Coordinates of C-alpha atoms in Angstrom, one line a residue:
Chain T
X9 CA 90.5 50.2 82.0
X10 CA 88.9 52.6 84.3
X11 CA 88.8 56.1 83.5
X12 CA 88.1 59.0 85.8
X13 CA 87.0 61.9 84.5
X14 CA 86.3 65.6 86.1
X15 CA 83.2 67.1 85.0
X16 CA 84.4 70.4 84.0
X17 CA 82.8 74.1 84.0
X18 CA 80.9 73.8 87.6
X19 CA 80.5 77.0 88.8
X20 CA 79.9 77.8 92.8
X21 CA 76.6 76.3 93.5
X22 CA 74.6 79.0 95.1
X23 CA 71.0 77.3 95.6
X24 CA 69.5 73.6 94.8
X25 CA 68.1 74.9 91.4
X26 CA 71.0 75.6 90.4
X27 CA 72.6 72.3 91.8
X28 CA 70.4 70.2 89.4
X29 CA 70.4 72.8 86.5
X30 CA 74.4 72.2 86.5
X31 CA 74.1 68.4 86.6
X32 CA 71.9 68.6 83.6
X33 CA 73.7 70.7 81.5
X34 CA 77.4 69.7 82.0
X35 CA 76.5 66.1 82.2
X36 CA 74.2 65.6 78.9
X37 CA 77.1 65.3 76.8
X38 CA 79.5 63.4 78.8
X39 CA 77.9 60.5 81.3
X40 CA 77.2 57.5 79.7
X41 CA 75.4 54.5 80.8
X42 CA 77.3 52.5 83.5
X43 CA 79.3 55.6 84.7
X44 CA 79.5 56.1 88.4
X45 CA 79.2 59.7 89.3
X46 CA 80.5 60.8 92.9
X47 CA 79.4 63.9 94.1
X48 CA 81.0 65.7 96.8
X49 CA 78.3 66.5 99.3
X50 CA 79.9 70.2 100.2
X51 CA 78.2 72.5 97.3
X52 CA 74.5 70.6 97.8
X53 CA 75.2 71.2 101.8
X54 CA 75.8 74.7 101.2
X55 CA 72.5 75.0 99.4
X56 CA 70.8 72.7 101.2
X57 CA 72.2 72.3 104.5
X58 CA 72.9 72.1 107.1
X59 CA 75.0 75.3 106.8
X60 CA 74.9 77.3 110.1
X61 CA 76.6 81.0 110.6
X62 CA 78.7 80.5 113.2
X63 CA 78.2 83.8 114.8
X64 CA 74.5 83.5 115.4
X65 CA 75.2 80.0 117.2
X66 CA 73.8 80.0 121.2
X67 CA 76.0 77.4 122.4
X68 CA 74.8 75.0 124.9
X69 CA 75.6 74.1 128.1
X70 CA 77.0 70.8 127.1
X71 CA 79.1 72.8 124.4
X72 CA 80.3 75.6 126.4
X73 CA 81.8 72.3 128.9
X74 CA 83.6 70.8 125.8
X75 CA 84.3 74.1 124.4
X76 CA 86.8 74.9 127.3
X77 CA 88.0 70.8 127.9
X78 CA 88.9 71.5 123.9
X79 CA 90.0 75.3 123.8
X80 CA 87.3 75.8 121.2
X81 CA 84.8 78.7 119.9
X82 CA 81.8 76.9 122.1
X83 CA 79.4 78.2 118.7
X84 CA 81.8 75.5 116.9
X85 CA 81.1 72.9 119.4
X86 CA 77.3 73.5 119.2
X87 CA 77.1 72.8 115.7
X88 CA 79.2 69.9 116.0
X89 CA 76.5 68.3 118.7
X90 CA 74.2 69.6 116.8
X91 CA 75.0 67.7 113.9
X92 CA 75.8 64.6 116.0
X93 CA 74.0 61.3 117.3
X94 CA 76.5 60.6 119.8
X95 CA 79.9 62.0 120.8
X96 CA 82.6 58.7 120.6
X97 CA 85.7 60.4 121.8
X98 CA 86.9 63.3 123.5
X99 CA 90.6 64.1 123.6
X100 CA 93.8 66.0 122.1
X101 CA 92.2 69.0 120.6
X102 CA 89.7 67.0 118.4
X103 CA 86.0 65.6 119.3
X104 CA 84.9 62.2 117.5
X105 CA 81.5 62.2 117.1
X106 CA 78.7 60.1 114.9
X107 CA 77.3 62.4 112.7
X108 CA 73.7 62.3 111.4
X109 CA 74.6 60.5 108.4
X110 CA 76.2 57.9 110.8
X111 CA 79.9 58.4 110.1
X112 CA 82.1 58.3 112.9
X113 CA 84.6 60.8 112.5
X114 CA 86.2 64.3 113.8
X115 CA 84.0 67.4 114.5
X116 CA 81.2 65.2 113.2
X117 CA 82.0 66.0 109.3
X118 CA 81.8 69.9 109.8
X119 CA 83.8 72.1 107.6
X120 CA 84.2 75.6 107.4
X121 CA 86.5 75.1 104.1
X122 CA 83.9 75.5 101.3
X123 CA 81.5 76.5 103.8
X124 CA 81.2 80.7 102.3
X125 CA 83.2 82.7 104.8
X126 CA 81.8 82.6 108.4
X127 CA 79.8 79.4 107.6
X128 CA 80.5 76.1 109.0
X129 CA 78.7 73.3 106.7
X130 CA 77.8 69.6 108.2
X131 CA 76.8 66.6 105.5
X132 CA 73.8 65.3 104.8
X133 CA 71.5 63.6 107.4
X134 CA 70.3 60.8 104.5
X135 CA 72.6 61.0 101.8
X136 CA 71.6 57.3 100.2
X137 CA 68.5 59.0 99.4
X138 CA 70.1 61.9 98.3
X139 CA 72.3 59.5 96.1
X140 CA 68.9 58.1 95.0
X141 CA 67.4 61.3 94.2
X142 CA 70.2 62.8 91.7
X143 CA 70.4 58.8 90.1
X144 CA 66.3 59.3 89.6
X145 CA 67.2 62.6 88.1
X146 CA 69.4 61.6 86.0
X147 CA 67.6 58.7 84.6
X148 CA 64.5 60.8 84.0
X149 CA 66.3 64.2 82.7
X150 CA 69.2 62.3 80.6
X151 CA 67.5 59.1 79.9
X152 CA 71.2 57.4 81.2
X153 CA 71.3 54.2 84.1
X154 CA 74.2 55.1 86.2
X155 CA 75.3 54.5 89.7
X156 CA 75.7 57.8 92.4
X157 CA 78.2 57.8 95.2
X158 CA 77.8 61.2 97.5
X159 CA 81.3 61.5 99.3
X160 CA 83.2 63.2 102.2
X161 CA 86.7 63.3 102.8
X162 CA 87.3 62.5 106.8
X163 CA 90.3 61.2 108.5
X164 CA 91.4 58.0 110.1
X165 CA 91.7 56.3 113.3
X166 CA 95.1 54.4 112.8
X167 CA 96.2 55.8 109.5
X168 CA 97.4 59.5 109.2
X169 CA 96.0 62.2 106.1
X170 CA 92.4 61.9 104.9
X171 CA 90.6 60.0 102.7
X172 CA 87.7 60.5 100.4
X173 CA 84.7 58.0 101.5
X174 CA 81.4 56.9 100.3
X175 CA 78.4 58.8 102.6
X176 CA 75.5 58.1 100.1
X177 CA 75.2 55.3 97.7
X178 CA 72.7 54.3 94.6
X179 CA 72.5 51.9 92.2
X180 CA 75.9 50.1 93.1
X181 CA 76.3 47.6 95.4
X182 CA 78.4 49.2 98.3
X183 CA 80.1 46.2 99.3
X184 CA 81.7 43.6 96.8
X185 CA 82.0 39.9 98.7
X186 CA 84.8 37.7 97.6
X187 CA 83.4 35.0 100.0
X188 CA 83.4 31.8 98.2
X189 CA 85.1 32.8 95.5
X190 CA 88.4 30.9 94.4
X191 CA 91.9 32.6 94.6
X192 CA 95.3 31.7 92.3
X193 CA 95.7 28.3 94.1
X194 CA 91.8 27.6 94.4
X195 CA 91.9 28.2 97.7
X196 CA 88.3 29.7 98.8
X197 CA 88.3 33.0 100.3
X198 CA 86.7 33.2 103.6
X199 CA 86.4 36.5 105.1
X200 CA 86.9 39.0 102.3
X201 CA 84.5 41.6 101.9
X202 CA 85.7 45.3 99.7
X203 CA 84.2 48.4 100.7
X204 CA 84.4 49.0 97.0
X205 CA 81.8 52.2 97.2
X206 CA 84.8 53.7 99.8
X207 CA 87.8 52.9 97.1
X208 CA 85.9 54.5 94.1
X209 CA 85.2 57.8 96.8
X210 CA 89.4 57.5 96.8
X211 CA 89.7 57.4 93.1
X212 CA 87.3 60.1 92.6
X213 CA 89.2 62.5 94.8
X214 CA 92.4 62.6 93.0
X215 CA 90.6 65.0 90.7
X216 CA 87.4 65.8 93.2
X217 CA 90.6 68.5 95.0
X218 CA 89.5 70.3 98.0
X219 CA 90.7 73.6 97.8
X220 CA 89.4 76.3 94.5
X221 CA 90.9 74.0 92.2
X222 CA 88.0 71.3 93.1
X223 CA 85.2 70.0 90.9
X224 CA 82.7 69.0 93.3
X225 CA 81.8 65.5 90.3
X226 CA 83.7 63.0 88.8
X227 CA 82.7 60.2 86.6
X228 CA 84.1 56.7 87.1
X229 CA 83.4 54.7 83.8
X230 CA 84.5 51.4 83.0
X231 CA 83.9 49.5 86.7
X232 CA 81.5 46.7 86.4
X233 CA 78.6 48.1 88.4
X234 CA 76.6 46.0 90.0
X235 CA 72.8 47.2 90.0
X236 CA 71.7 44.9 92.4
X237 CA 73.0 44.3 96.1
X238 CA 72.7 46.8 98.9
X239 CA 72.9 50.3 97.8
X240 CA 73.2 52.0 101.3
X241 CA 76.3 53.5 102.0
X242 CA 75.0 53.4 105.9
X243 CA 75.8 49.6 106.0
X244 CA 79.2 50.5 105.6
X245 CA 79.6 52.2 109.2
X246 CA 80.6 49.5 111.3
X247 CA 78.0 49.3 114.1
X248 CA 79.0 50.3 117.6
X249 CA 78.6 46.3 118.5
X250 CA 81.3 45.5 116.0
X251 CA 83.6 48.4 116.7
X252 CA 87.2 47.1 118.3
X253 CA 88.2 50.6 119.8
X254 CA 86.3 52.5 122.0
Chain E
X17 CA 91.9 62.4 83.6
X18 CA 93.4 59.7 85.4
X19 CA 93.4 55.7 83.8
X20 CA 93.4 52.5 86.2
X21 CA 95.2 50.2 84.0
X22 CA 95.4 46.0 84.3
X23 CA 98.8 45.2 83.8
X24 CA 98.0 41.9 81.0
X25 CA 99.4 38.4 81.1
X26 CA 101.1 38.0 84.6
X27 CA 101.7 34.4 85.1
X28 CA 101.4 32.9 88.8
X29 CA 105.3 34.2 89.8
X30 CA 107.4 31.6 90.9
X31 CA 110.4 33.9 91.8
X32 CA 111.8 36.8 92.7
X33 CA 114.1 36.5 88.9
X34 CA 110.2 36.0 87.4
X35 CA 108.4 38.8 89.2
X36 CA 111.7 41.0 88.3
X37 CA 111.3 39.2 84.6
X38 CA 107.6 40.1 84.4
X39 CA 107.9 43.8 85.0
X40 CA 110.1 44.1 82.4
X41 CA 108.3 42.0 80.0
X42 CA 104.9 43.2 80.3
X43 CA 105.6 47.1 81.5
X44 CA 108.1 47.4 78.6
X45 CA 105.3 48.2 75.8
X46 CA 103.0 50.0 78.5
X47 CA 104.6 51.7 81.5
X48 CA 105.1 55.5 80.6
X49 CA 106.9 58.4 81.9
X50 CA 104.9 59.6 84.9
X51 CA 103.1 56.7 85.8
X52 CA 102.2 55.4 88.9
X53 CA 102.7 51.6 89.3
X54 CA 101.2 50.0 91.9
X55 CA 101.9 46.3 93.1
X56 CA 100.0 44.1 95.7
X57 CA 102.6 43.0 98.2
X58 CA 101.5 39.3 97.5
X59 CA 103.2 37.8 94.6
X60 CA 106.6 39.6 96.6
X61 CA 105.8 37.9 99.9
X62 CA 105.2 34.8 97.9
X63 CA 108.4 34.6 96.7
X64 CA 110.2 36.3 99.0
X65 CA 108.7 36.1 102.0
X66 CA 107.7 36.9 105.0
X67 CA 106.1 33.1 104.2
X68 CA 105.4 30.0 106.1
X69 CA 104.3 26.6 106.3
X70 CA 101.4 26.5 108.8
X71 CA 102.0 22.9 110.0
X72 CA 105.7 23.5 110.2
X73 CA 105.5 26.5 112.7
X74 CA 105.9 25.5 116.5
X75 CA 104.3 28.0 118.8
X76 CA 104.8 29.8 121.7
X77 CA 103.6 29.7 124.8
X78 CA 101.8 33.3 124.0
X79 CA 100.4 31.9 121.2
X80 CA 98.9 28.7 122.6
X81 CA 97.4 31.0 125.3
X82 CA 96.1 33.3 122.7
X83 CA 94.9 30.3 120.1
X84 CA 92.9 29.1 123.2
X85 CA 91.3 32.9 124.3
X86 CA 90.3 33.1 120.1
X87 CA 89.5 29.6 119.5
X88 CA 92.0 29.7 116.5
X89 CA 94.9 27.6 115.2
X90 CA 98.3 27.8 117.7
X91 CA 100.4 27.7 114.4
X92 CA 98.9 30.4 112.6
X93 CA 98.5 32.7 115.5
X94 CA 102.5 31.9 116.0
X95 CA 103.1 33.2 112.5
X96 CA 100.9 36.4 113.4
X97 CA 102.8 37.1 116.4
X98 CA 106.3 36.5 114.8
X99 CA 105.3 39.1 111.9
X100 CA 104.0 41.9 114.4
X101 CA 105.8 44.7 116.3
X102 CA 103.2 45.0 119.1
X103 CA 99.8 43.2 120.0
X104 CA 97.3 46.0 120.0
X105 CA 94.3 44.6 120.5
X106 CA 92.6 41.0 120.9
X107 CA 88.4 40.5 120.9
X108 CA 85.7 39.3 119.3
X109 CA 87.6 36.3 117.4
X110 CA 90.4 38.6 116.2
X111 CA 93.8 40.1 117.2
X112 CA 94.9 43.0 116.0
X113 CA 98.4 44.1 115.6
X114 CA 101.0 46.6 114.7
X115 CA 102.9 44.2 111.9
X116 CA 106.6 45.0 110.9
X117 CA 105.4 47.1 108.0
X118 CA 104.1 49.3 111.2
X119 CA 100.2 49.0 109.6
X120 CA 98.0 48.1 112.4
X121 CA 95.5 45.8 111.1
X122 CA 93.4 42.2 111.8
X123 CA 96.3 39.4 112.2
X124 CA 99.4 41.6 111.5
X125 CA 98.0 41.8 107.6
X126 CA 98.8 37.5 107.2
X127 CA 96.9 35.9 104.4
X128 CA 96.2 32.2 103.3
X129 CA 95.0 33.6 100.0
X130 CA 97.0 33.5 97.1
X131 CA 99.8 32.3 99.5
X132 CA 99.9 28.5 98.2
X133 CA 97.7 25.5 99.9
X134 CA 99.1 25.0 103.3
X135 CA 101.1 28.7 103.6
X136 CA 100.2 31.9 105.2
X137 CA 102.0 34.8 104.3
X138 CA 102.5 38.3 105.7
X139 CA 103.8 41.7 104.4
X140 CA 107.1 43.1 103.3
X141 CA 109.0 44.4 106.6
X142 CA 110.4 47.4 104.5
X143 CA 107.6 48.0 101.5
X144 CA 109.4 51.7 101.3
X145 CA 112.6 50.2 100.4
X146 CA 110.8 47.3 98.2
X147 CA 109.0 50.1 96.1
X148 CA 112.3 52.3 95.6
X149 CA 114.0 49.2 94.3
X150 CA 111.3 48.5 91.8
X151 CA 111.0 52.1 90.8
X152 CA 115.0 51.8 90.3
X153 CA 114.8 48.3 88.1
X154 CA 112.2 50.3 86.0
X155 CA 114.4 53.2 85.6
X156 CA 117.5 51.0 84.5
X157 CA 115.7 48.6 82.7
X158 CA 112.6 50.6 81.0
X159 CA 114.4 54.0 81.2
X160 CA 111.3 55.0 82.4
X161 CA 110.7 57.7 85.5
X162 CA 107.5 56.3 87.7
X163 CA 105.9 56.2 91.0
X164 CA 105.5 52.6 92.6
X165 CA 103.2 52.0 95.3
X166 CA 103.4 49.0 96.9
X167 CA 99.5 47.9 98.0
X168 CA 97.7 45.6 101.0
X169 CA 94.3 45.7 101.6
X170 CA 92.8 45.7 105.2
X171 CA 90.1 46.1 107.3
X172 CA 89.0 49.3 109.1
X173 CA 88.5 50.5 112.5
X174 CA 85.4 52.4 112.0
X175 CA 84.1 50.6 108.6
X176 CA 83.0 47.7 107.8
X177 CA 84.6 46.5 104.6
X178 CA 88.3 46.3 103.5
X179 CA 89.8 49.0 101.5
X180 CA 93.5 48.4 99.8
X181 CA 96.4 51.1 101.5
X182 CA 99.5 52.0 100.2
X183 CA 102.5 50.1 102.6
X184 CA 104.9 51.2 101.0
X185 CA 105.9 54.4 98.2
X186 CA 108.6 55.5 96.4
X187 CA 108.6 58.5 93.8
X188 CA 105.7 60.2 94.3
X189 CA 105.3 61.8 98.3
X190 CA 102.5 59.9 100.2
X191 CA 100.9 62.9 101.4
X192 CA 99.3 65.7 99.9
X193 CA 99.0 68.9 102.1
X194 CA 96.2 71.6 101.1
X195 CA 97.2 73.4 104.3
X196 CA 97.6 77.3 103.6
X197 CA 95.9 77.0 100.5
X198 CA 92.4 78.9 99.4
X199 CA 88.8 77.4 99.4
X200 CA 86.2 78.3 96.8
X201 CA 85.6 81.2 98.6
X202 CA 89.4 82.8 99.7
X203 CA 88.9 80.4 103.2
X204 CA 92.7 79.7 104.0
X205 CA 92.8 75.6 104.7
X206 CA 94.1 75.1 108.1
X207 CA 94.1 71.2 108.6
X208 CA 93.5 68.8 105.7
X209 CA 96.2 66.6 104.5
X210 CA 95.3 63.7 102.1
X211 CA 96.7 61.0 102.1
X212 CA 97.3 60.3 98.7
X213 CA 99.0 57.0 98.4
X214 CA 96.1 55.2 100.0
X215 CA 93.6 56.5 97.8
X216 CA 95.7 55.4 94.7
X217 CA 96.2 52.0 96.1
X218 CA 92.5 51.8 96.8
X219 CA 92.0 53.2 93.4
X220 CA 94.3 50.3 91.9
X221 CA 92.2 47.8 93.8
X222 CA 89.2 47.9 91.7
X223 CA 91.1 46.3 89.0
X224 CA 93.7 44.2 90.9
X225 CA 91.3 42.3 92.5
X226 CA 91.7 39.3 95.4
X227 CA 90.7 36.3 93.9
X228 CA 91.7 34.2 90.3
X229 CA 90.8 37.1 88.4
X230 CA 93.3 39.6 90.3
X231 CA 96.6 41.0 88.8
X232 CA 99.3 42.1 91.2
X233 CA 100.5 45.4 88.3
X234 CA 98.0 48.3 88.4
X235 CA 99.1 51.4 86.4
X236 CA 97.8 54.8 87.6
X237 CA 98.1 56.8 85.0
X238 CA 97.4 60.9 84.6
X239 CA 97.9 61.8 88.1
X240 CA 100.4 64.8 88.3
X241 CA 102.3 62.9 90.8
X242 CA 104.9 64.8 92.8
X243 CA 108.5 63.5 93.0
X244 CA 109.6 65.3 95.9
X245 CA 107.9 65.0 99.1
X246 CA 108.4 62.2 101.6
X247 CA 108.3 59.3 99.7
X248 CA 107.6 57.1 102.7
X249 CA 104.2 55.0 103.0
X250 CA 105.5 54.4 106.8
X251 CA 104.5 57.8 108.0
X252 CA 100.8 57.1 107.3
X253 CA 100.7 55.3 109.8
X254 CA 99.3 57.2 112.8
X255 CA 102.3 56.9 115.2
X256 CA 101.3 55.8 119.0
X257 CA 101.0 58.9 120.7
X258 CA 98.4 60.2 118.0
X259 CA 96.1 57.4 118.0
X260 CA 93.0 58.2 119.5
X261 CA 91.7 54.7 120.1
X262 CA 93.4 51.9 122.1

């Protein structure tokens, strides 16, 4: 059985202190060894960054073009770019761009929901290492081994409605390869690879919430983790060489 | 808290009488009121179909041109084809396709896993209607009230790494909507939609499995699932004039 559990009592993070002081206290008597705990990145952006106030945004040139293509606040645009390593896709109302953290997806990841009112928040540029950092953290402060998955909830090319996915990654494996392996009939599996960091991101939301209901961590406990492997959530962007759609 | 729970002691099904027999034998003692049940297409398609003998199938002249352009197997690509709505894109050693299901994914979603030495099968051509006929059986036979989700897994535009979607819902609405609601902070939310089912089915996954050790009955179990709503996996996906790549 797998359980997922909201960590309860977070308050609104208001500065990166505070962000850590919370994780120590609400956690101590509930992670255990082997729990997976996904963070949403939205309160450590807000007290981290980036975080831009829109107002004082001086738009570019590039985004006051876009700005009218899109019918868009050109100081929304800039902190899309901003925020961005390369724009994919221009087109009905909605700019695809890879973000920092190298996630392809709509207004580069920037949200003004959870942002502080007249805020627009982007994620992480290196969350793997901020993934690293709060599983260091927690093995040093709480003496517990547990995996850390940071996550964003973006939408999707060819399916409708969001879905929570893994941004950062420690101490799990971000991919689990079926390659070799035997199915029912002992035929051996060829291609399959899981984005399993992605599907725990999923499970996590159905309690992570987005709107004042949300608890910004969840525990997963009760997945095999796997320690070793390649703890980079990056991986898991599919490089513009592989990507079919353009 | 939410509980991802194996469904025990699911025999390789042989029919659709045994995969009707095994519900009712193993949920009896463990489905509750309010869970969500979600079941891999495959052990269905097995016995049901869509399924094929690959040496049997004769192909087309479209798929002998298109076996030649990939370097793959006439027979199979003829069982693609035959399951799929539209060819939406071929390159780089695979074709992608809208399949009857209306899920655009790598080879119209058709597996030689867990299909039997020597078969391929594909998905469900109406997984809405499957699941509502499942959740009925359960109701009539288990007098119990659930959601079923009826689950493939399948590669990803953007990412690298399959993730397991919901094809098909019944009982519970396959979208959840924050639009209108309030942020942490009073923001209104003006956009997100979550697509719930998938992130249950992808939350199922890391039990069910792919290989020898997988079983087809996931219970989700805790979520405060909503039985009005479009119960419709269909609409998730993103219909032709919203996709944004082609």
């Amino acid at each position: 059985m797998i359980s997922i559990i909201k960590v309860p009592n977070i308050p609104i993070i208001k500065s990166v202190k505070q962000f850590y002081f919370s994780l120590e206290n609400e956690l101590n008597n509930l992670i255990m060894d082997g729990d997976i705990l996904v963070c949403a990145h939205t309160p450590w952006s807000r007290v981290n960054g980036p975080i831009y106030k829109i107002e004082e945004m001086v738009p570019s040139n590039e985004a006051i073009e876009l700005a009218k293509e899109l019918d868009k606040d050109p100081k929304k645009i800039e902190i899309i770019l901003q925020l961005s390593n390369e724009v994919v896709k221009i087109g009905r109302n909605v700019i695809i761009t890879e973000n920092k953290a190298g996630v392809i997806c709509a207004n580069a990841g920037v949200d003004e929901s959870n942002a502080g009112l007249g805020y627009a928040l982007g994620v992480p540029e290196d969350p793997d290492k901020l993934a690293r950092e709060i599983r260091q953290f927690i093995k040093e402060k709480l003496r517990r081994q547990v995996a850390v998955i940071i996550s964003d909830t973006v939408g999707r090319a060819l399916r409708r409605g969001a879905v929570n996915i893994a941004i950062g990654v420690a101490g799990i494996a971000a991919m689990k390869s079926e390659i070799g392996k035997k199915d029912l009939f002992g035929y051996e599996m060829r291609v399959s690879e899981i984005a399993i960091a992605d599907e725990i991101a999923a499970a996590a939301e159905l309690l992570q919430g987005q709107t004042n209901e949300a608890s910004p961590f969840i525990l997963v406990r009760g997945y095999p983790i796997n320690f070793e492997g390649e703890e980079n959530a990056r991986l898991l962007n599919r490089p513009k060489n592989e990507r079919l759609f353009n």
